[in-house]
Amino acid sequence: MAQEKVALIGSGNWGSAIAKIIGKNALECPEFDNEVRMWVFEEIVNDRKLTEIINTDHENVKYLPGIKLPESIVAVPDLLECVKDATTLIFVVPHQFLNGICKTLLGNIRPDAKAISLIKGLDASSTGLRLFSQAIAESLNIEVSVLSGANIANEVAEGYFCETTIGSNRSEDGEVFYKLFNTPTFRVTVVDDVAGVEICGALKNIVAVGAGIIDGLKLGENTKAAIMRIGLMEMKQFACTFWTGVREETFYESCGVADLITTCAGGRNRKVSEAHVITGKSFDELEREMLNGQKLQGTLAAHEVHEYLKAKNMTEEFPLFTGIYQIVYENAAPSTIVEGHGRKLPNRL
């Protein structure tokens, strides 16, 4: 059987952490070609090209400093060179850039290639709603799986034990991705609920913005736990309202409740949102100051989801998502996040 040739599209913090895992597995598993090309948006760091640094020092000093990458990882500044002859494509880029990347790739990948998306977000607007796995699949006419979980990049790179979830529609693809990503400290579970896995990864970032607001207000752990629980329920409600076939048990995998807990405890969306409350600075300003070139996904997701819900006249059915949007984009007072969440219990007597 021919070896799988892997191309990693993206080299930020999360992409570089994943590169360490798949680069090692590619060297150890005979199913994979030993070279994994990683597309790097070329930058000059300390008077050197970032690709040169990665290929000679085996370290992404800009986005994952202090972590050595396997020698199987080859940084490539040209996207088409990166994907040439690849049978497996891994997308791990900010979703704002996905459309342009897919346009470049169209007609320039193998027709039998398969892909997996590690992108957390949702292509939502007033005109429609689409998963990024769907966007890739429809643009390139290939099968696309997803990976999402409680996976803070730096902790994954350090080798701390964690779990992740892969959603795949084809069992043979799920098997390949399991072998490519699974390690003793990065434990993979494969499920056949692509939409459920991806929706969890997108919507939990909105809830994390809420958790950061609670931390900034210093309202305590009870309040934060309540916001997280309400957020989980709105995540499930949103998924089951707008997609068919989403499984409730998916929300109890690493991609669901575990990722929600992790992101609300220590992720970038929580941290920046806390700083917004404390400093009064805008989210855009804090993103530039605090994230070293990374993007804040929760605020963008809140805007996209709100536009879709507004078009459907359903904003009142999602009071937490709506309240977070109003704080971020309409200058509502942060304290309003705890308003409007009461509900009557059904009469079971």
mmCIF file of C-alpha atoms in Angstrom:
data_model
loop_
_atom_site.group_PDB
_atom_site.id
_atom_site.type_symbol
_atom_site.label_atom_id
_atom_site.label_comp_id
_atom_site.label_asym_id
_atom_site.label_seq_id
_atom_site.Cartn_x
_atom_site.Cartn_y
_atom_site.Cartn_z
ATOM 1 C CA MET A 1 0.000 0.000 0.000
ATOM 2 C CA ALA A 2 1.286 3.492 -0.899
ATOM 3 C CA GLN A 3 2.325 5.690 1.991
ATOM 4 C CA GLU A 4 0.224 8.633 3.101
ATOM 5 C CA LYS A 5 1.933 11.938 2.358
ATOM 6 C CA VAL A 6 0.912 14.628 4.845
ATOM 7 C CA ALA A 7 0.767 18.390 4.326
ATOM 8 C CA LEU A 8 0.138 20.722 7.263
ATOM 9 C CA ILE A 9 -1.499 23.979 6.195
ATOM 10 C CA GLY A 10 -0.697 26.435 8.976
ATOM 11 C CA SER A 11 2.127 27.009 11.427
ATOM 12 C CA GLY A 12 0.859 29.162 14.259
ATOM 13 C CA ASN A 13 0.787 28.180 17.917
ATOM 14 C CA TRP A 14 -1.675 25.291 17.482
ATOM 15 C CA GLY A 15 -0.327 24.260 14.102
ATOM 16 C CA SER A 16 3.205 24.011 15.463
ATOM 17 C CA ALA A 17 2.060 22.000 18.488
ATOM 18 C CA ILE A 18 0.297 19.568 16.155
ATOM 19 C CA ALA A 19 3.409 19.464 13.957
ATOM 20 C CA LYS A 20 5.350 17.998 16.872
ATOM 21 C CA ILE A 21 2.813 15.168 17.218
ATOM 22 C CA ILE A 22 2.307 14.270 13.573
ATOM 23 C CA GLY A 23 5.975 14.717 12.739
ATOM 24 C CA LYS A 24 6.920 12.123 15.340
ATOM 25 C CA ASN A 25 4.157 9.725 14.290
ATOM 26 C CA ALA A 26 5.138 10.069 10.630
ATOM 27 C CA LEU A 27 8.641 8.918 11.522
ATOM 28 C CA GLU A 28 7.414 5.974 13.591
ATOM 29 C CA CYS A 29 4.471 4.698 11.515
ATOM 30 C CA PRO A 30 5.296 2.965 8.212
ATOM 31 C CA GLU A 31 1.951 4.095 6.773
ATOM 32 C CA PHE A 32 3.268 7.643 6.456
ATOM 33 C CA ASP A 33 5.969 9.287 4.377
ATOM 34 C CA ASN A 34 8.739 10.535 6.677
ATOM 35 C CA GLU A 35 8.539 14.110 5.389
ATOM 36 C CA VAL A 36 5.686 16.333 6.555
ATOM 37 C CA ARG A 37 5.604 19.676 4.800
ATOM 38 C CA MET A 38 4.286 22.608 6.843
ATOM 39 C CA TRP A 39 3.095 25.756 5.118
ATOM 40 C CA VAL A 40 4.553 28.816 6.842
ATOM 41 C CA PHE A 41 3.560 32.388 6.116
ATOM 42 C CA GLU A 42 7.037 33.822 5.692
ATOM 43 C CA GLU A 43 8.177 36.339 8.307
ATOM 44 C CA ILE A 44 11.501 37.824 9.314
ATOM 45 C CA VAL A 45 12.403 36.993 12.914
ATOM 46 C CA ASN A 46 15.696 38.233 14.358
ATOM 47 C CA ASP A 47 16.893 39.070 10.842
ATOM 48 C CA ARG A 48 16.244 35.508 9.599
ATOM 49 C CA LYS A 49 13.443 33.945 7.595
ATOM 50 C CA LEU A 50 11.095 31.978 9.820
ATOM 51 C CA THR A 51 11.204 28.990 7.442
ATOM 52 C CA GLU A 52 14.985 28.962 7.658
ATOM 53 C CA ILE A 53 14.859 28.985 11.454
ATOM 54 C CA ILE A 54 12.370 26.095 11.548
ATOM 55 C CA ASN A 55 14.331 24.003 9.050
ATOM 56 C CA THR A 56 17.732 24.547 10.660
ATOM 57 C CA ASP A 57 16.935 24.975 14.371
ATOM 58 C CA HIS A 58 13.739 22.862 14.321
ATOM 59 C CA GLU A 59 11.833 25.397 16.380
ATOM 60 C CA ASN A 60 9.078 27.877 15.590
ATOM 61 C CA VAL A 61 10.571 30.692 17.650
ATOM 62 C CA LYS A 62 7.719 33.071 16.775
ATOM 63 C CA TYR A 63 4.666 31.009 17.704
ATOM 64 C CA LEU A 64 5.929 28.073 19.805
ATOM 65 C CA PRO A 65 9.276 29.051 21.332
ATOM 66 C CA GLY A 66 11.205 26.510 23.372
ATOM 67 C CA ILE A 67 9.665 23.439 21.705
ATOM 68 C CA LYS A 68 11.756 21.313 19.363
ATOM 69 C CA LEU A 69 10.003 20.010 16.263
ATOM 70 C CA PRO A 70 10.873 16.646 14.683
ATOM 71 C CA GLU A 71 13.262 16.795 11.744
ATOM 72 C CA SER A 72 10.473 15.332 9.607
ATOM 73 C CA ILE A 73 8.772 18.747 9.666
ATOM 74 C CA VAL A 74 9.862 20.815 6.657
ATOM 75 C CA ALA A 75 8.751 24.453 6.578
ATOM 76 C CA VAL A 76 7.650 25.605 3.128
ATOM 77 C CA PRO A 77 6.676 29.223 2.309
ATOM 78 C CA ASP A 78 4.823 28.316 -0.900
ATOM 79 C CA LEU A 79 1.365 26.838 -0.347
ATOM 80 C CA LEU A 80 1.237 24.878 -3.606
ATOM 81 C CA GLU A 81 4.659 23.378 -3.015
ATOM 82 C CA CYS A 82 3.498 22.328 0.453
ATOM 83 C CA VAL A 83 0.490 20.362 -0.829
ATOM 84 C CA LYS A 84 2.121 18.873 -3.927
ATOM 85 C CA ASP A 85 1.358 15.111 -4.085
ATOM 86 C CA ALA A 86 -0.150 15.167 -0.566
ATOM 87 C CA THR A 87 -2.817 12.564 0.189
ATOM 88 C CA THR A 88 -3.679 14.027 3.587
ATOM 89 C CA LEU A 89 -4.249 17.744 4.181
ATOM 90 C CA ILE A 90 -4.420 19.219 7.683
ATOM 91 C CA PHE A 91 -6.018 22.657 7.890
ATOM 92 C CA VAL A 92 -5.011 24.660 10.967
ATOM 93 C CA VAL A 93 -5.277 28.339 10.034
ATOM 94 C CA PRO A 94 -7.409 31.227 11.344
ATOM 95 C CA HIS A 95 -10.740 30.852 9.623
ATOM 96 C CA GLN A 96 -10.584 34.386 8.247
ATOM 97 C CA PHE A 97 -8.001 33.145 5.718
ATOM 98 C CA LEU A 98 -9.651 29.879 4.720
ATOM 99 C CA ASN A 99 -11.548 31.132 1.694
ATOM 100 C CA GLY A 100 -8.425 32.527 0.046
ATOM 101 C CA ILE A 101 -6.455 29.372 0.800
ATOM 102 C CA CYS A 102 -9.123 27.158 -0.760
ATOM 103 C CA LYS A 103 -9.202 29.319 -3.894
ATOM 104 C CA THR A 104 -5.454 28.854 -4.244
ATOM 105 C CA LEU A 105 -5.697 25.091 -3.719
ATOM 106 C CA LEU A 106 -8.555 24.527 -6.161
ATOM 107 C CA GLY A 107 -7.269 22.403 -9.025
ATOM 108 C CA ASN A 108 -3.876 22.010 -7.370
ATOM 109 C CA ILE A 109 -4.391 19.026 -5.051
ATOM 110 C CA ARG A 110 -4.737 15.327 -5.670
ATOM 111 C CA PRO A 111 -8.326 14.346 -6.497
ATOM 112 C CA ASP A 112 -8.102 11.465 -4.009
ATOM 113 C CA ALA A 113 -6.815 13.659 -1.170
ATOM 114 C CA LYS A 114 -8.646 13.755 2.147
ATOM 115 C CA ALA A 115 -8.531 16.499 4.723
ATOM 116 C CA ILE A 116 -9.033 17.183 8.392
ATOM 117 C CA SER A 117 -9.871 20.590 9.812
ATOM 118 C CA LEU A 118 -8.506 21.782 13.158
ATOM 119 C CA ILE A 119 -10.088 25.197 12.637
ATOM 120 C CA LYS A 120 -12.349 26.378 15.434
ATOM 121 C CA GLY A 121 -15.078 28.672 14.242
ATOM 122 C CA LEU A 122 -18.293 28.825 12.274
ATOM 123 C CA ASP A 123 -19.056 30.338 8.882
ATOM 124 C CA ALA A 124 -22.217 32.112 9.990
ATOM 125 C CA SER A 125 -23.843 35.310 8.772
ATOM 126 C CA SER A 126 -27.287 36.737 8.167
ATOM 127 C CA THR A 127 -27.411 34.852 4.867
ATOM 128 C CA GLY A 128 -26.565 31.372 6.082
ATOM 129 C CA LEU A 129 -24.712 28.958 8.280
ATOM 130 C CA ARG A 130 -21.928 26.600 7.288
ATOM 131 C CA LEU A 131 -19.258 24.517 8.998
ATOM 132 C CA PHE A 132 -15.685 25.105 7.906
ATOM 133 C CA SER A 133 -15.373 21.409 7.092
ATOM 134 C CA GLN A 134 -18.295 21.933 4.702
ATOM 135 C CA ALA A 135 -16.617 25.007 3.234
ATOM 136 C CA ILE A 136 -13.430 23.041 2.528
ATOM 137 C CA ALA A 137 -15.312 20.027 1.179
ATOM 138 C CA GLU A 138 -17.493 22.099 -1.144
ATOM 139 C CA SER A 139 -14.589 24.255 -2.355
ATOM 140 C CA LEU A 140 -12.200 21.388 -3.088
ATOM 141 C CA ASN A 141 -14.602 18.451 -3.616
ATOM 142 C CA ILE A 142 -12.852 16.262 -1.037
ATOM 143 C CA GLU A 143 -13.895 14.452 2.136
ATOM 144 C CA VAL A 144 -13.190 16.448 5.303
ATOM 145 C CA SER A 145 -13.013 15.268 8.916
ATOM 146 C CA VAL A 146 -12.554 17.467 12.007
ATOM 147 C CA LEU A 147 -10.463 17.432 15.189
ATOM 148 C CA SER A 148 -11.390 19.365 18.311
ATOM 149 C CA GLY A 149 -10.824 18.942 22.020
ATOM 150 C CA ALA A 150 -9.564 20.331 25.303
ATOM 151 C CA ASN A 151 -6.197 21.077 23.750
ATOM 152 C CA ILE A 152 -4.347 24.204 24.840
ATOM 153 C CA ALA A 153 -1.485 24.277 22.359
ATOM 154 C CA ASN A 154 1.421 24.897 24.721
ATOM 155 C CA GLU A 155 0.335 22.089 27.058
ATOM 156 C CA VAL A 156 -0.030 19.700 24.124
ATOM 157 C CA ALA A 157 3.448 20.680 22.943
ATOM 158 C CA GLU A 158 4.888 20.052 26.407
ATOM 159 C CA GLY A 159 3.463 16.531 26.308
ATOM 160 C CA TYR A 160 0.963 16.890 29.142
ATOM 161 C CA PHE A 161 -1.737 14.218 29.000
ATOM 162 C CA CYS A 162 -4.973 15.264 27.308
ATOM 163 C CA GLU A 163 -7.693 13.944 25.032
ATOM 164 C CA THR A 164 -9.115 15.057 21.710
ATOM 165 C CA THR A 165 -12.030 14.094 19.454
ATOM 166 C CA ILE A 166 -11.985 13.368 15.738
ATOM 167 C CA GLY A 167 -15.232 13.432 13.804
ATOM 168 C CA SER A 168 -15.116 11.482 10.539
ATOM 169 C CA ASN A 169 -17.820 10.348 8.136
ATOM 170 C CA ARG A 170 -15.671 7.533 6.716
ATOM 171 C CA SER A 171 -14.245 4.868 8.997
ATOM 172 C CA GLU A 172 -11.173 4.403 6.793
ATOM 173 C CA ASP A 173 -10.340 8.108 7.129
ATOM 174 C CA GLY A 174 -10.895 7.964 10.863
ATOM 175 C CA GLU A 175 -8.403 5.108 11.088
ATOM 176 C CA VAL A 176 -5.733 7.054 9.197
ATOM 177 C CA PHE A 177 -6.241 10.147 11.324
ATOM 178 C CA TYR A 178 -6.183 8.083 14.521
ATOM 179 C CA LYS A 179 -2.758 6.719 13.590
ATOM 180 C CA LEU A 180 -1.510 10.165 12.596
ATOM 181 C CA PHE A 181 -2.594 12.007 15.763
ATOM 182 C CA ASN A 182 -2.871 9.500 18.600
ATOM 183 C CA THR A 183 -0.038 9.277 21.156
ATOM 184 C CA PRO A 184 0.153 8.020 24.761
ATOM 185 C CA THR A 185 -0.311 11.630 25.948
ATOM 186 C CA PHE A 186 -2.614 12.890 23.175
ATOM 187 C CA ARG A 187 -5.418 10.371 23.275
ATOM 188 C CA VAL A 188 -7.777 10.330 20.307
ATOM 189 C CA THR A 189 -11.407 9.212 20.220
ATOM 190 C CA VAL A 190 -13.018 8.918 16.782
ATOM 191 C CA VAL A 191 -16.774 9.503 16.396
ATOM 192 C CA ASP A 192 -19.012 9.716 13.325
ATOM 193 C CA ASP A 193 -20.511 13.096 14.242
ATOM 194 C CA VAL A 194 -18.535 15.660 12.247
ATOM 195 C CA ALA A 195 -21.019 18.477 12.790
ATOM 196 C CA GLY A 196 -21.284 17.915 16.546
ATOM 197 C CA VAL A 197 -17.519 17.910 17.038
ATOM 198 C CA GLU A 198 -17.036 21.047 14.965
ATOM 199 C CA ILE A 199 -19.916 23.019 16.468
ATOM 200 C CA CYS A 200 -18.588 22.394 19.968
ATOM 201 C CA GLY A 201 -15.197 23.767 18.974
ATOM 202 C CA ALA A 202 -16.755 26.904 17.503
ATOM 203 C CA LEU A 203 -19.325 27.862 20.101
ATOM 204 C CA LYS A 204 -17.282 27.219 23.239
ATOM 205 C CA ASN A 205 -15.155 30.264 22.360
ATOM 206 C CA ILE A 206 -18.207 32.496 22.738
ATOM 207 C CA VAL A 207 -18.855 31.047 26.193
ATOM 208 C CA ALA A 208 -15.193 31.582 27.089
ATOM 209 C CA VAL A 209 -15.604 35.295 26.378
ATOM 210 C CA GLY A 210 -18.418 35.228 28.923
ATOM 211 C CA ALA A 211 -16.246 33.402 31.447
ATOM 212 C CA GLY A 212 -13.540 36.051 31.063
ATOM 213 C CA ILE A 213 -16.084 38.806 31.630
ATOM 214 C CA ILE A 214 -17.156 37.091 34.853
ATOM 215 C CA ASP A 215 -13.519 36.872 35.964
ATOM 216 C CA GLY A 216 -12.985 40.538 35.161
ATOM 217 C CA LEU A 217 -16.040 41.442 37.233
ATOM 218 C CA LYS A 218 -14.697 39.231 40.057
ATOM 219 C CA LEU A 219 -18.089 37.594 40.508
ATOM 220 C CA GLY A 220 -16.650 34.310 41.751
ATOM 221 C CA GLU A 221 -16.676 30.646 40.849
ATOM 222 C CA ASN A 222 -20.402 30.014 41.346
ATOM 223 C CA THR A 223 -21.292 32.631 38.757
ATOM 224 C CA LYS A 224 -18.653 31.393 36.346
ATOM 225 C CA ALA A 225 -19.927 27.817 36.686
ATOM 226 C CA ALA A 226 -23.475 29.020 35.990
ATOM 227 C CA ILE A 227 -22.376 30.854 32.831
ATOM 228 C CA MET A 228 -20.511 27.750 31.653
ATOM 229 C CA ARG A 229 -23.565 25.523 32.238
ATOM 230 C CA ILE A 230 -25.885 27.965 30.477
ATOM 231 C CA GLY A 231 -23.344 28.200 27.675
ATOM 232 C CA LEU A 232 -23.230 24.425 27.252
ATOM 233 C CA MET A 233 -27.021 24.312 27.021
ATOM 234 C CA GLU A 234 -27.065 27.060 24.370
ATOM 235 C CA MET A 235 -24.362 25.207 22.444
ATOM 236 C CA LYS A 236 -26.513 22.067 22.387
ATOM 237 C CA GLN A 237 -29.646 24.042 21.570
ATOM 238 C CA PHE A 238 -27.943 25.797 18.669
ATOM 239 C CA ALA A 239 -26.483 22.592 17.252
ATOM 240 C CA CYS A 240 -29.683 20.597 17.471
ATOM 241 C CA THR A 241 -31.809 23.448 16.097
ATOM 242 C CA PHE A 242 -29.801 24.042 12.938
ATOM 243 C CA TRP A 243 -28.263 20.624 12.155
ATOM 244 C CA THR A 244 -29.788 17.178 11.869
ATOM 245 C CA GLY A 245 -28.000 14.114 13.175
ATOM 246 C CA VAL A 246 -25.987 15.825 15.922
ATOM 247 C CA ARG A 247 -25.591 13.408 18.821
ATOM 248 C CA GLU A 248 -26.065 14.496 22.411
ATOM 249 C CA GLU A 249 -23.249 12.232 23.599
ATOM 250 C CA THR A 250 -20.775 14.215 21.478
ATOM 251 C CA PHE A 251 -21.118 17.096 23.941
ATOM 252 C CA TYR A 252 -19.626 14.853 26.643
ATOM 253 C CA GLU A 253 -16.523 14.015 24.597
ATOM 254 C CA SER A 254 -13.324 16.063 24.846
ATOM 255 C CA CYS A 255 -14.592 18.360 22.075
ATOM 256 C CA GLY A 256 -17.577 19.333 24.222
ATOM 257 C CA VAL A 257 -17.673 19.797 27.961
ATOM 258 C CA ALA A 258 -13.931 19.219 28.486
ATOM 259 C CA ASP A 259 -12.950 21.831 25.892
ATOM 260 C CA LEU A 260 -15.493 24.231 27.357
ATOM 261 C CA ILE A 261 -13.990 23.851 30.834
ATOM 262 C CA THR A 262 -10.423 24.269 29.584
ATOM 263 C CA THR A 263 -11.176 27.306 27.452
ATOM 264 C CA CYS A 264 -13.148 29.021 30.196
ATOM 265 C CA ALA A 265 -10.324 28.366 32.655
ATOM 266 C CA GLY A 266 -7.244 29.320 30.676
ATOM 267 C CA GLY A 267 -7.759 30.109 26.985
ATOM 268 C CA ARG A 268 -6.985 33.324 25.127
ATOM 269 C CA ASN A 269 -10.668 34.304 24.811
ATOM 270 C CA ARG A 270 -11.090 34.190 28.580
ATOM 271 C CA LYS A 271 -7.851 36.090 29.212
ATOM 272 C CA VAL A 272 -8.538 38.925 26.785
ATOM 273 C CA SER A 273 -12.151 39.272 27.940
ATOM 274 C CA GLU A 274 -11.042 39.581 31.555
ATOM 275 C CA ALA A 275 -8.564 42.285 30.510
ATOM 276 C CA HIS A 276 -11.345 44.136 28.645
ATOM 277 C CA VAL A 277 -13.380 44.431 31.827
ATOM 278 C CA ILE A 278 -10.401 45.443 33.968
ATOM 279 C CA THR A 279 -8.783 47.931 31.568
ATOM 280 C CA GLY A 280 -11.710 49.183 29.509
ATOM 281 C CA LYS A 281 -9.650 48.709 26.349
ATOM 282 C CA SER A 282 -11.300 47.427 23.180
ATOM 283 C CA PHE A 283 -11.039 43.791 22.177
ATOM 284 C CA ASP A 284 -9.154 44.751 19.007
ATOM 285 C CA GLU A 285 -6.565 46.693 20.997
ATOM 286 C CA LEU A 286 -6.102 43.880 23.502
ATOM 287 C CA GLU A 287 -5.776 41.305 20.727
ATOM 288 C CA ARG A 288 -2.839 43.263 19.304
ATOM 289 C CA GLU A 289 -1.243 43.714 22.718
ATOM 290 C CA MET A 290 -1.712 40.239 24.186
ATOM 291 C CA LEU A 291 -1.825 37.584 21.480
ATOM 292 C CA ASN A 292 1.459 37.889 19.578
ATOM 293 C CA GLY A 293 -0.210 37.749 16.189
ATOM 294 C CA GLN A 294 -2.834 35.134 17.112
ATOM 295 C CA LYS A 295 -6.507 35.834 16.503
ATOM 296 C CA LEU A 296 -9.334 36.129 19.004
ATOM 297 C CA GLN A 297 -11.932 33.661 17.749
ATOM 298 C CA GLY A 298 -14.650 34.076 20.382
ATOM 299 C CA THR A 299 -15.608 37.656 19.567
ATOM 300 C CA LEU A 300 -15.788 36.967 15.843
ATOM 301 C CA ALA A 301 -17.885 33.844 16.429
ATOM 302 C CA ALA A 302 -20.219 35.859 18.668
ATOM 303 C CA HIS A 303 -20.753 38.366 15.868
ATOM 304 C CA GLU A 304 -21.357 35.746 13.189
ATOM 305 C CA VAL A 305 -23.750 33.711 15.313
ATOM 306 C CA HIS A 306 -25.664 36.827 16.350
ATOM 307 C CA GLU A 307 -26.128 37.927 12.739
ATOM 308 C CA TYR A 308 -27.571 34.525 11.897
ATOM 309 C CA LEU A 309 -29.861 34.421 14.936
ATOM 310 C CA LYS A 310 -31.023 37.973 14.239
ATOM 311 C CA ALA A 311 -31.964 37.013 10.679
ATOM 312 C CA LYS A 312 -33.960 34.097 12.122
ATOM 313 C CA ASN A 313 -35.616 36.305 14.807
ATOM 314 C CA MET A 314 -34.204 33.943 17.449
ATOM 315 C CA THR A 315 -31.866 36.115 19.513
ATOM 316 C CA GLU A 316 -34.141 35.951 22.570
ATOM 317 C CA GLU A 317 -33.887 32.153 22.560
ATOM 318 C CA PHE A 318 -30.124 32.436 23.133
ATOM 319 C CA PRO A 319 -29.792 35.064 25.891
ATOM 320 C CA LEU A 320 -26.160 34.310 26.770
ATOM 321 C CA PHE A 321 -24.893 34.409 23.184
ATOM 322 C CA THR A 322 -26.905 37.592 22.628
ATOM 323 C CA GLY A 323 -25.686 39.221 25.840
ATOM 324 C CA ILE A 324 -22.049 38.523 25.012
ATOM 325 C CA TYR A 325 -22.505 40.009 21.548
ATOM 326 C CA GLN A 326 -24.011 43.163 23.054
ATOM 327 C CA ILE A 327 -21.098 43.560 25.478
ATOM 328 C CA VAL A 328 -18.482 43.099 22.772
ATOM 329 C CA TYR A 329 -20.079 45.074 19.925
ATOM 330 C CA GLU A 330 -22.716 47.373 21.413
ATOM 331 C CA ASN A 331 -20.869 48.587 24.525
ATOM 332 C CA ALA A 332 -23.356 47.013 26.902
ATOM 333 C CA ALA A 333 -22.145 47.015 30.487
ATOM 334 C CA PRO A 334 -20.230 43.811 31.317
ATOM 335 C CA SER A 335 -22.498 43.299 34.337
ATOM 336 C CA THR A 336 -25.448 42.654 31.997
ATOM 337 C CA ILE A 337 -24.056 39.195 31.293
ATOM 338 C CA VAL A 338 -25.850 37.817 34.363
ATOM 339 C CA GLU A 339 -29.232 39.248 33.375
ATOM 340 C CA GLY A 340 -32.066 37.413 31.671
ATOM 341 C CA HIS A 341 -31.112 33.800 32.405
ATOM 342 C CA GLY A 342 -33.903 32.788 34.783
ATOM 343 C CA ARG A 343 -36.347 30.128 33.667
ATOM 344 C CA LYS A 344 -39.322 28.397 35.181
ATOM 345 C CA LEU A 345 -39.134 24.704 35.903
ATOM 346 C CA PRO A 346 -41.666 22.559 34.029
ATOM 347 C CA ASN A 347 -44.589 21.366 36.115
ATOM 348 C CA ARG A 348 -44.034 17.647 36.626
ATOM 349 C CA LEU A 349 -46.615 17.193 39.379
#
